[in-house]
Coordinates of C-alpha atoms in Angstrom, one line a residue:
Chain A
M150 CA -27.9 -23.2 -15.6
A151 CA -28.3 -22.2 -12.2
D152 CA -24.8 -21.2 -9.9
P153 CA -23.8 -24.2 -7.7
M154 CA -24.9 -24.1 -4.2
R155 CA -22.3 -23.6 -1.3
I156 CA -22.8 -26.4 0.9
R157 CA -21.1 -26.9 4.4
A158 CA -21.8 -29.5 6.6
A159 CA -19.9 -31.0 10.2
V160 CA -20.7 -33.5 12.7
D161 CA -20.5 -32.9 16.3
A162 CA -19.3 -35.1 19.1
G163 CA -22.9 -36.3 19.9
G164 CA -23.1 -37.7 16.3
V165 CA -25.4 -35.1 15.2
T166 CA -24.9 -33.4 11.7
E167 CA -25.7 -29.8 10.6
V168 CA -25.8 -29.3 6.9
K169 CA -25.5 -25.3 6.0
V170 CA -26.7 -24.4 2.3
L171 CA -26.8 -21.4 0.4
M172 CA -28.7 -21.0 -2.9
S173 CA -28.5 -19.0 -5.8
H174 CA -31.9 -18.3 -7.0
E175 CA -34.2 -15.4 -8.0
M176 CA -37.1 -16.6 -5.8
E177 CA -39.5 -14.4 -7.7
T178 CA -42.8 -13.8 -6.2
G179 CA -45.2 -13.6 -9.0
Q180 CA -46.5 -10.2 -7.2
R181 CA -43.9 -7.8 -8.8
R182 CA -44.7 -5.5 -11.8
D183 CA -41.7 -4.6 -14.0
A184 CA -40.9 -0.9 -15.2
A185 CA -43.6 -1.4 -18.1
G186 CA -46.0 -2.2 -15.2
A187 CA -46.1 -6.2 -16.1
L188 CA -46.5 -9.0 -13.6
V189 CA -43.0 -10.4 -13.3
P190 CA -43.8 -14.3 -13.2
A191 CA -43.3 -16.0 -10.5
W192 CA -40.2 -18.3 -10.3
F193 CA -39.3 -19.9 -7.0
I194 CA -37.3 -23.1 -5.6
Q195 CA -40.4 -25.4 -4.8
N196 CA -38.8 -28.8 -3.6
V197 CA -36.0 -28.9 -1.8
T198 CA -34.6 -32.7 -0.9
A199 CA -31.3 -33.7 1.2
T200 CA -30.0 -37.4 1.1
H201 CA -27.4 -39.2 3.1
A202 CA -26.2 -42.7 1.9
G203 CA -29.3 -43.0 -0.6
K204 CA -31.8 -42.0 2.5
T205 CA -34.1 -38.8 2.3
V206 CA -33.0 -36.6 5.5
L207 CA -34.5 -33.5 4.7
S208 CA -37.7 -32.7 2.3
A209 CA -39.2 -29.5 2.4
Q210 CA -41.7 -27.7 0.0
W211 CA -41.0 -24.3 -0.6
G212 CA -43.2 -21.5 -1.8
P213 CA -42.7 -17.5 -3.2
A214 CA -42.4 -16.5 0.7
I215 CA -38.7 -17.4 0.9
A216 CA -36.4 -15.0 0.2
K217 CA -33.7 -14.5 -2.7
N218 CA -30.8 -16.7 -2.5
P219 CA -32.0 -18.7 0.1
F220 CA -30.2 -19.9 3.4
L221 CA -31.0 -23.3 4.8
S222 CA -29.6 -25.1 8.0
F223 CA -30.7 -28.4 9.1
R224 CA -29.3 -31.3 11.5
F225 CA -29.6 -34.9 11.1
K226 CA -28.4 -38.1 12.9
G227 CA -26.5 -40.8 11.8
A228 CA -24.3 -39.7 9.7
Q229 CA -20.1 -40.3 10.1
K230 CA -17.3 -37.7 9.4
G231 CA -16.0 -38.3 5.6
D232 CA -19.6 -39.1 4.4
K233 CA -21.5 -37.3 1.4
V234 CA -24.7 -35.4 1.8
Q235 CA -26.5 -34.3 -1.4
V236 CA -28.8 -31.4 -1.4
T237 CA -31.2 -31.0 -4.7
W238 CA -33.8 -28.1 -5.3
V239 CA -36.3 -27.8 -8.5
D240 CA -38.1 -24.6 -9.1
N241 CA -41.4 -24.1 -10.5
R242 CA -40.1 -24.1 -14.4
G243 CA -38.6 -27.6 -13.6
D244 CA -35.4 -26.3 -13.5
K245 CA -33.2 -28.3 -11.0
R246 CA -30.0 -28.4 -9.3
T247 CA -27.8 -30.9 -7.3
D248 CA -24.5 -30.5 -5.1
E249 CA -22.8 -32.6 -2.6
A250 CA -20.2 -32.0 0.2
T251 CA -18.2 -33.8 2.6
I252 CA -19.2 -34.3 5.8
A253 CA -16.1 -32.4 7.8
Chain B
M123 CA -67.4 13.5 37.9
R124 CA -67.0 12.7 34.1
I125 CA -65.0 15.6 33.6
R126 CA -62.6 15.0 36.2
A127 CA -62.0 11.3 34.7
W128 CA -61.0 12.4 31.4
Y129 CA -58.6 14.9 32.8
A130 CA -56.9 12.6 35.0
G131 CA -56.7 10.5 31.5
A132 CA -55.0 13.4 29.7
I133 CA -52.5 13.8 32.7
A134 CA -51.8 10.2 32.5
L135 CA -51.2 10.3 28.9
A136 CA -48.9 13.7 28.9
A137 CA -46.8 11.6 31.6
G138 CA -46.6 8.7 29.3
M139 CA -45.3 10.9 26.4
V140 CA -42.8 12.7 28.9
A141 CA -41.6 9.2 29.7
A142 CA -41.7 8.0 26.2
T143 CA -39.4 11.4 25.1
A144 CA -36.7 10.6 27.9
A145 CA -36.3 6.9 26.4
V146 CA -35.7 7.7 22.9
G147 CA -32.0 8.7 23.6
Q148 CA -32.0 4.5 25.1
D149 CA -33.7 3.4 22.3
A150 CA -31.4 4.6 19.4
A151 CA -28.7 2.4 21.0
S152 CA -30.7 -0.5 21.6
T153 CA -32.1 0.0 17.9
A154 CA -28.6 -0.2 16.7
Q155 CA -27.8 -3.2 18.9
E156 CA -31.1 -5.1 17.3
I157 CA -29.7 -3.8 13.5
E158 CA -26.4 -5.7 14.6
K159 CA -27.8 -8.6 16.1
Y160 CA -29.5 -9.4 13.0
R161 CA -26.6 -8.5 10.8
Q162 CA -25.0 -11.4 12.8
A163 CA -27.8 -13.9 12.6
L164 CA -27.4 -13.4 8.8
Q165 CA -23.7 -13.5 8.7
D166 CA -23.9 -17.3 8.8
G167 CA -25.5 -17.7 5.2
N168 CA -24.1 -14.5 3.7
P169 CA -25.2 -15.2 0.1
A170 CA -21.8 -13.1 -0.8
E171 CA -20.5 -16.5 -0.5
L172 CA -22.1 -17.3 -4.0
W173 CA -20.5 -14.2 -5.8
E174 CA -17.3 -15.2 -4.2
A175 CA -17.6 -18.9 -5.8
R176 CA -18.3 -17.0 -9.0
G177 CA -15.7 -14.8 -8.8
E178 CA -13.2 -17.4 -8.1
G179 CA -14.2 -19.0 -11.0
L180 CA -13.9 -16.0 -13.4
W181 CA -10.3 -15.4 -12.3
K182 CA -9.3 -19.1 -13.2
K183 CA -11.1 -19.1 -16.5
P184 CA -9.6 -18.3 -19.6
A185 CA -11.7 -15.8 -21.1
G186 CA -11.7 -12.9 -23.7
P187 CA -10.1 -12.4 -27.2
K188 CA -6.6 -13.7 -25.8
N189 CA -8.4 -16.8 -24.1
A190 CA -6.3 -16.2 -20.7
S191 CA -7.2 -16.4 -17.4
L192 CA -6.6 -13.4 -14.8
E193 CA -4.1 -15.1 -12.6
K194 CA -1.2 -13.5 -13.9
C195 CA -2.7 -10.4 -12.6
D196 CA -0.8 -8.2 -10.7
L197 CA -3.0 -6.6 -7.7
G198 CA 0.1 -4.8 -5.8
L199 CA 1.9 -8.3 -4.2
G200 CA 3.1 -9.6 -7.4
P201 CA 1.2 -11.7 -10.7
G202 CA -1.3 -13.7 -9.3
V203 CA -1.0 -13.0 -5.5
V204 CA -4.6 -12.1 -4.3
K205 CA -4.3 -13.3 -0.6
G206 CA -4.0 -10.2 1.4
A207 CA -4.0 -8.1 -1.7
Y208 CA -6.9 -5.8 -1.3
A209 CA -6.0 -4.7 2.7
Q210 CA -3.1 -2.7 0.4
L211 CA -5.0 -0.9 -2.0
P212 CA -5.0 1.4 -3.3
R213 CA -1.5 1.7 -4.5
Y214 CA 0.3 3.0 -7.2
F215 CA 1.4 0.8 -10.0
A216 CA 4.4 1.4 -12.2
D217 CA 3.5 -0.1 -15.1
V218 CA 0.7 2.3 -15.5
D219 CA 2.1 5.0 -13.6
R220 CA -0.7 5.8 -11.8
V221 CA -2.8 5.3 -8.3
M222 CA -5.4 2.3 -9.0
D223 CA -8.2 0.8 -6.6
L224 CA -8.9 -2.8 -6.9
E225 CA -11.6 -2.2 -9.3
T226 CA -10.0 0.1 -11.7
R227 CA -7.0 -2.6 -11.4
L228 CA -9.7 -6.0 -12.4
A229 CA -10.3 -3.6 -15.3
H230 CA -7.0 -3.0 -16.3
C231 CA -6.1 -6.7 -16.2
R232 CA -9.3 -7.6 -18.4
V233 CA -7.8 -5.3 -20.9
T234 CA -4.0 -6.1 -20.6
L235 CA -4.8 -10.4 -20.0
H236 CA -8.2 -10.9 -21.4
G237 CA -7.6 -8.3 -24.2
L238 CA -10.8 -6.9 -23.7
T239 CA -11.3 -2.8 -24.9
P240 CA -11.3 -0.3 -21.6
A241 CA -15.1 0.2 -22.8
Q242 CA -15.7 -3.6 -22.8
A243 CA -13.7 -4.1 -19.3
T244 CA -15.8 -1.5 -17.7
A245 CA -19.5 -1.9 -19.1
R246 CA -21.3 -3.5 -16.5
P247 CA -19.5 -2.6 -13.3
F248 CA -22.6 -3.1 -11.0
G249 CA -24.8 -6.0 -11.4
S250 CA -28.6 -6.2 -11.4
P251 CA -30.8 -9.0 -11.0
D252 CA -31.5 -9.8 -14.8
N253 CA -28.2 -8.1 -15.5
R254 CA -25.3 -9.9 -13.7
S255 CA -22.0 -8.4 -13.3
D256 CA -18.7 -10.0 -13.6
N257 CA -16.7 -7.2 -11.7
D258 CA -19.2 -7.9 -8.7
A259 CA -18.0 -11.6 -8.5
L260 CA -14.4 -11.0 -8.9
V261 CA -14.3 -8.3 -6.1
A262 CA -16.1 -10.7 -4.1
W263 CA -13.6 -13.1 -4.2
V264 CA -10.7 -11.0 -4.0
T265 CA -11.5 -9.3 -1.3
S266 CA -12.4 -12.1 0.5
E267 CA -9.1 -13.4 0.2
S268 CA -8.2 -10.4 2.7
K269 CA -10.4 -11.4 5.1
G270 CA -8.5 -11.1 8.5
A271 CA -5.7 -9.2 6.9
T272 CA -4.7 -6.1 8.7
M273 CA -5.4 -2.8 6.5
N274 CA -2.1 -1.6 5.5
V275 CA -2.5 1.6 2.5
P276 CA 0.9 2.4 1.5
S277 CA 1.8 6.1 1.2
A278 CA 5.3 6.3 0.3
H279 CA 5.5 7.1 -3.1
A280 CA 4.5 11.0 -4.4
K281 CA 1.3 9.9 -6.1
E282 CA 0.1 8.0 -3.8
K283 CA 0.1 11.2 -1.3
E284 CA -1.4 13.0 -4.1
A285 CA -4.2 10.7 -4.3
F286 CA -5.2 10.7 -0.5
A287 CA -4.8 14.8 -0.7
L288 CA -7.4 14.9 -3.7
G289 CA -9.7 12.3 -2.1
E290 CA -9.2 14.1 1.3
K291 CA -10.5 17.5 -1.2
I292 CA -13.2 15.7 -2.5
F293 CA -14.4 14.5 1.2
Y294 CA -14.9 18.3 2.0
F295 CA -16.3 19.4 -1.3
R296 CA -19.4 21.5 -0.9
G297 CA -21.8 21.5 -4.2
G298 CA -24.9 20.3 -5.9
P299 CA -28.1 21.3 -5.6
Y300 CA -28.4 20.6 -1.7
D301 CA -24.8 22.3 -1.2
F302 CA -23.6 18.5 0.2
S303 CA -20.2 17.2 0.9
C304 CA -19.4 14.0 2.3
A305 CA -18.6 15.5 5.2
T306 CA -22.2 16.7 5.9
C307 CA -23.5 13.1 6.7
H308 CA -20.1 11.9 7.9
A309 CA -17.9 14.4 9.8
A310 CA -20.2 14.3 13.1
D311 CA -20.6 11.3 15.9
N312 CA -23.7 9.6 16.3
T313 CA -25.8 10.5 13.4
R314 CA -28.2 8.3 11.6
I315 CA -30.0 8.2 8.2
R316 CA -33.4 6.7 8.8
L317 CA -32.1 3.6 11.0
Q318 CA -28.9 3.5 9.9
D319 CA -25.9 4.8 11.8
L320 CA -23.6 7.2 9.8
P321 CA -19.9 6.5 10.7
N322 CA -17.9 9.4 11.2
L323 CA -15.5 8.9 8.7
T324 CA -12.9 12.2 9.8
K325 CA -12.5 9.5 12.9
Q326 CA -9.9 6.3 12.9
A327 CA -12.7 4.4 14.3
G328 CA -15.7 5.5 12.0
A329 CA -13.6 4.8 8.8
Q330 CA -12.2 1.7 9.9
L331 CA -15.7 0.3 10.8
A332 CA -17.1 2.0 7.3
Y333 CA -14.2 0.7 5.1
T334 CA -13.4 -2.9 6.3
T335 CA -16.9 -3.9 6.2
W336 CA -17.7 -3.2 2.3
P337 CA -17.9 -4.8 -0.2
A338 CA -21.3 -6.2 1.3
Y339 CA -24.3 -8.2 0.4
R340 CA -27.1 -6.0 0.4
V341 CA -30.5 -8.0 1.6
S342 CA -32.8 -5.1 0.5
Q343 CA -31.3 -5.3 -3.2
G344 CA -30.0 -9.0 -3.0
E345 CA -26.9 -7.9 -4.7
L346 CA -23.3 -7.8 -3.8
R347 CA -22.3 -4.2 -3.8
T348 CA -18.7 -2.7 -4.2
F349 CA -16.8 -0.1 -2.9
Q350 CA -17.2 1.7 -6.2
W351 CA -20.7 0.9 -6.0
R352 CA -20.9 2.7 -2.3
L353 CA -19.2 6.0 -3.4
N354 CA -21.3 5.9 -6.6
D355 CA -24.6 5.7 -4.7
C356 CA -23.1 8.4 -2.2
F357 CA -22.6 10.4 -5.1
R358 CA -26.5 9.9 -6.1
Q359 CA -27.8 10.4 -2.7
Q360 CA -25.8 13.9 -2.5
R361 CA -27.1 14.7 -5.7
F362 CA -23.9 15.4 -7.0
P363 CA -22.9 14.3 -10.9
E364 CA -22.7 10.9 -11.3
L365 CA -19.3 9.8 -10.3
G366 CA -17.5 8.1 -13.4
F367 CA -16.7 4.2 -12.4
A368 CA -12.8 3.9 -11.8
S369 CA -12.6 7.6 -12.3
D370 CA -9.4 9.6 -10.7
A371 CA -11.8 11.3 -8.1
S372 CA -13.2 7.5 -7.1
I373 CA -9.6 6.1 -6.6
A374 CA -8.6 9.3 -5.1
L375 CA -11.6 9.3 -2.8
T376 CA -11.2 5.5 -1.8
A377 CA -7.5 5.9 -1.1
F378 CA -8.2 8.8 1.2
L379 CA -11.0 6.5 3.2
A380 CA -8.5 3.1 2.6
R381 CA -5.8 4.9 4.4
N382 CA -8.1 6.4 7.2
A383 CA -8.6 2.8 8.1
N384 CA -4.9 1.4 8.5
G385 CA -4.5 -0.9 11.1
A386 CA -7.8 -2.2 11.3
E387 CA -8.8 -5.8 10.8
F388 CA -10.6 -6.5 7.1
K389 CA -13.9 -8.4 7.3
A390 CA -15.6 -7.9 4.1
P391 CA -17.5 -9.1 2.4
T392 CA -20.0 -8.7 4.9
I393 CA -23.8 -8.5 5.0
K394 CA -25.8 -5.4 5.3
R395 CA -29.6 -5.0 5.6

């Protein structure tokens, strides 16, 4: 079971919400070899979605070039203070994690 | 005619090299500035927060044979007081009659509260991607609770004075196949290893800069590294025998460096390249 994400979200005076997400993931590229010389299998987050009030506000497809323990920051319009924003990732092993934050 | 053109080119090249040499001093300063910019850019999404979150969970969750949490652990400011505790460590603890740094104290609490054996409590001091360390996470959380606190390592007790003096001795002790001491690299201004500036730990500003920015998330390793790890790796780099985790030597050296940082604002966990 993957560790929870750290999500911070805040809406500014102009109605733009900035969301900052920190994810805990190995993001193994599949290019690296272990001490015995065998390839370490690729293991990375493939899909990231963020939703607000049932609507998808961000959808991303990721690959092995994203760093370990990735940090994602994005903005969207239309949310109010106190609303919830959910972020979900799914990795290439089918493992997934969803976390939620309240917009400050 | 062709020869003359070649000469002109060579002279231009030589002039270029002189100019490049003169610019080296400036480049060193701007390199440090660029690295600093890189650190600041990363600070916003510092993965150390992931360790902090896990550490807070480990602190509060009952575990071990005694099925107790660490919430009664006394880090020097009273049982369970975490806020600002790291800025006053290492210090003398009357219950064990010795000076302890944070990591030694945490291991002690995991023995007394969790009911682990000392060997179990120190079995995995430093984490790796496939072998996480609870010590790393706990240290991340406890130190994060001192962010913004002023370094104030006590020196009233005789054993605290003794640890400081021993730490100072170790700092200047030369040995190993390279005849190195900590001071070989850390007692002069404006030195560096590859592109990293080496702090002058014999001066207050250098000691403050260094001590208050550990622990740190090391981007190149993808791990949170604690101060015990920093010292352990310094010993490896100077080809000393391995520094025992939570050993008296490691505590003394930490006490020496921590007290030299007194008066500065504690900033860790930070992020480093």
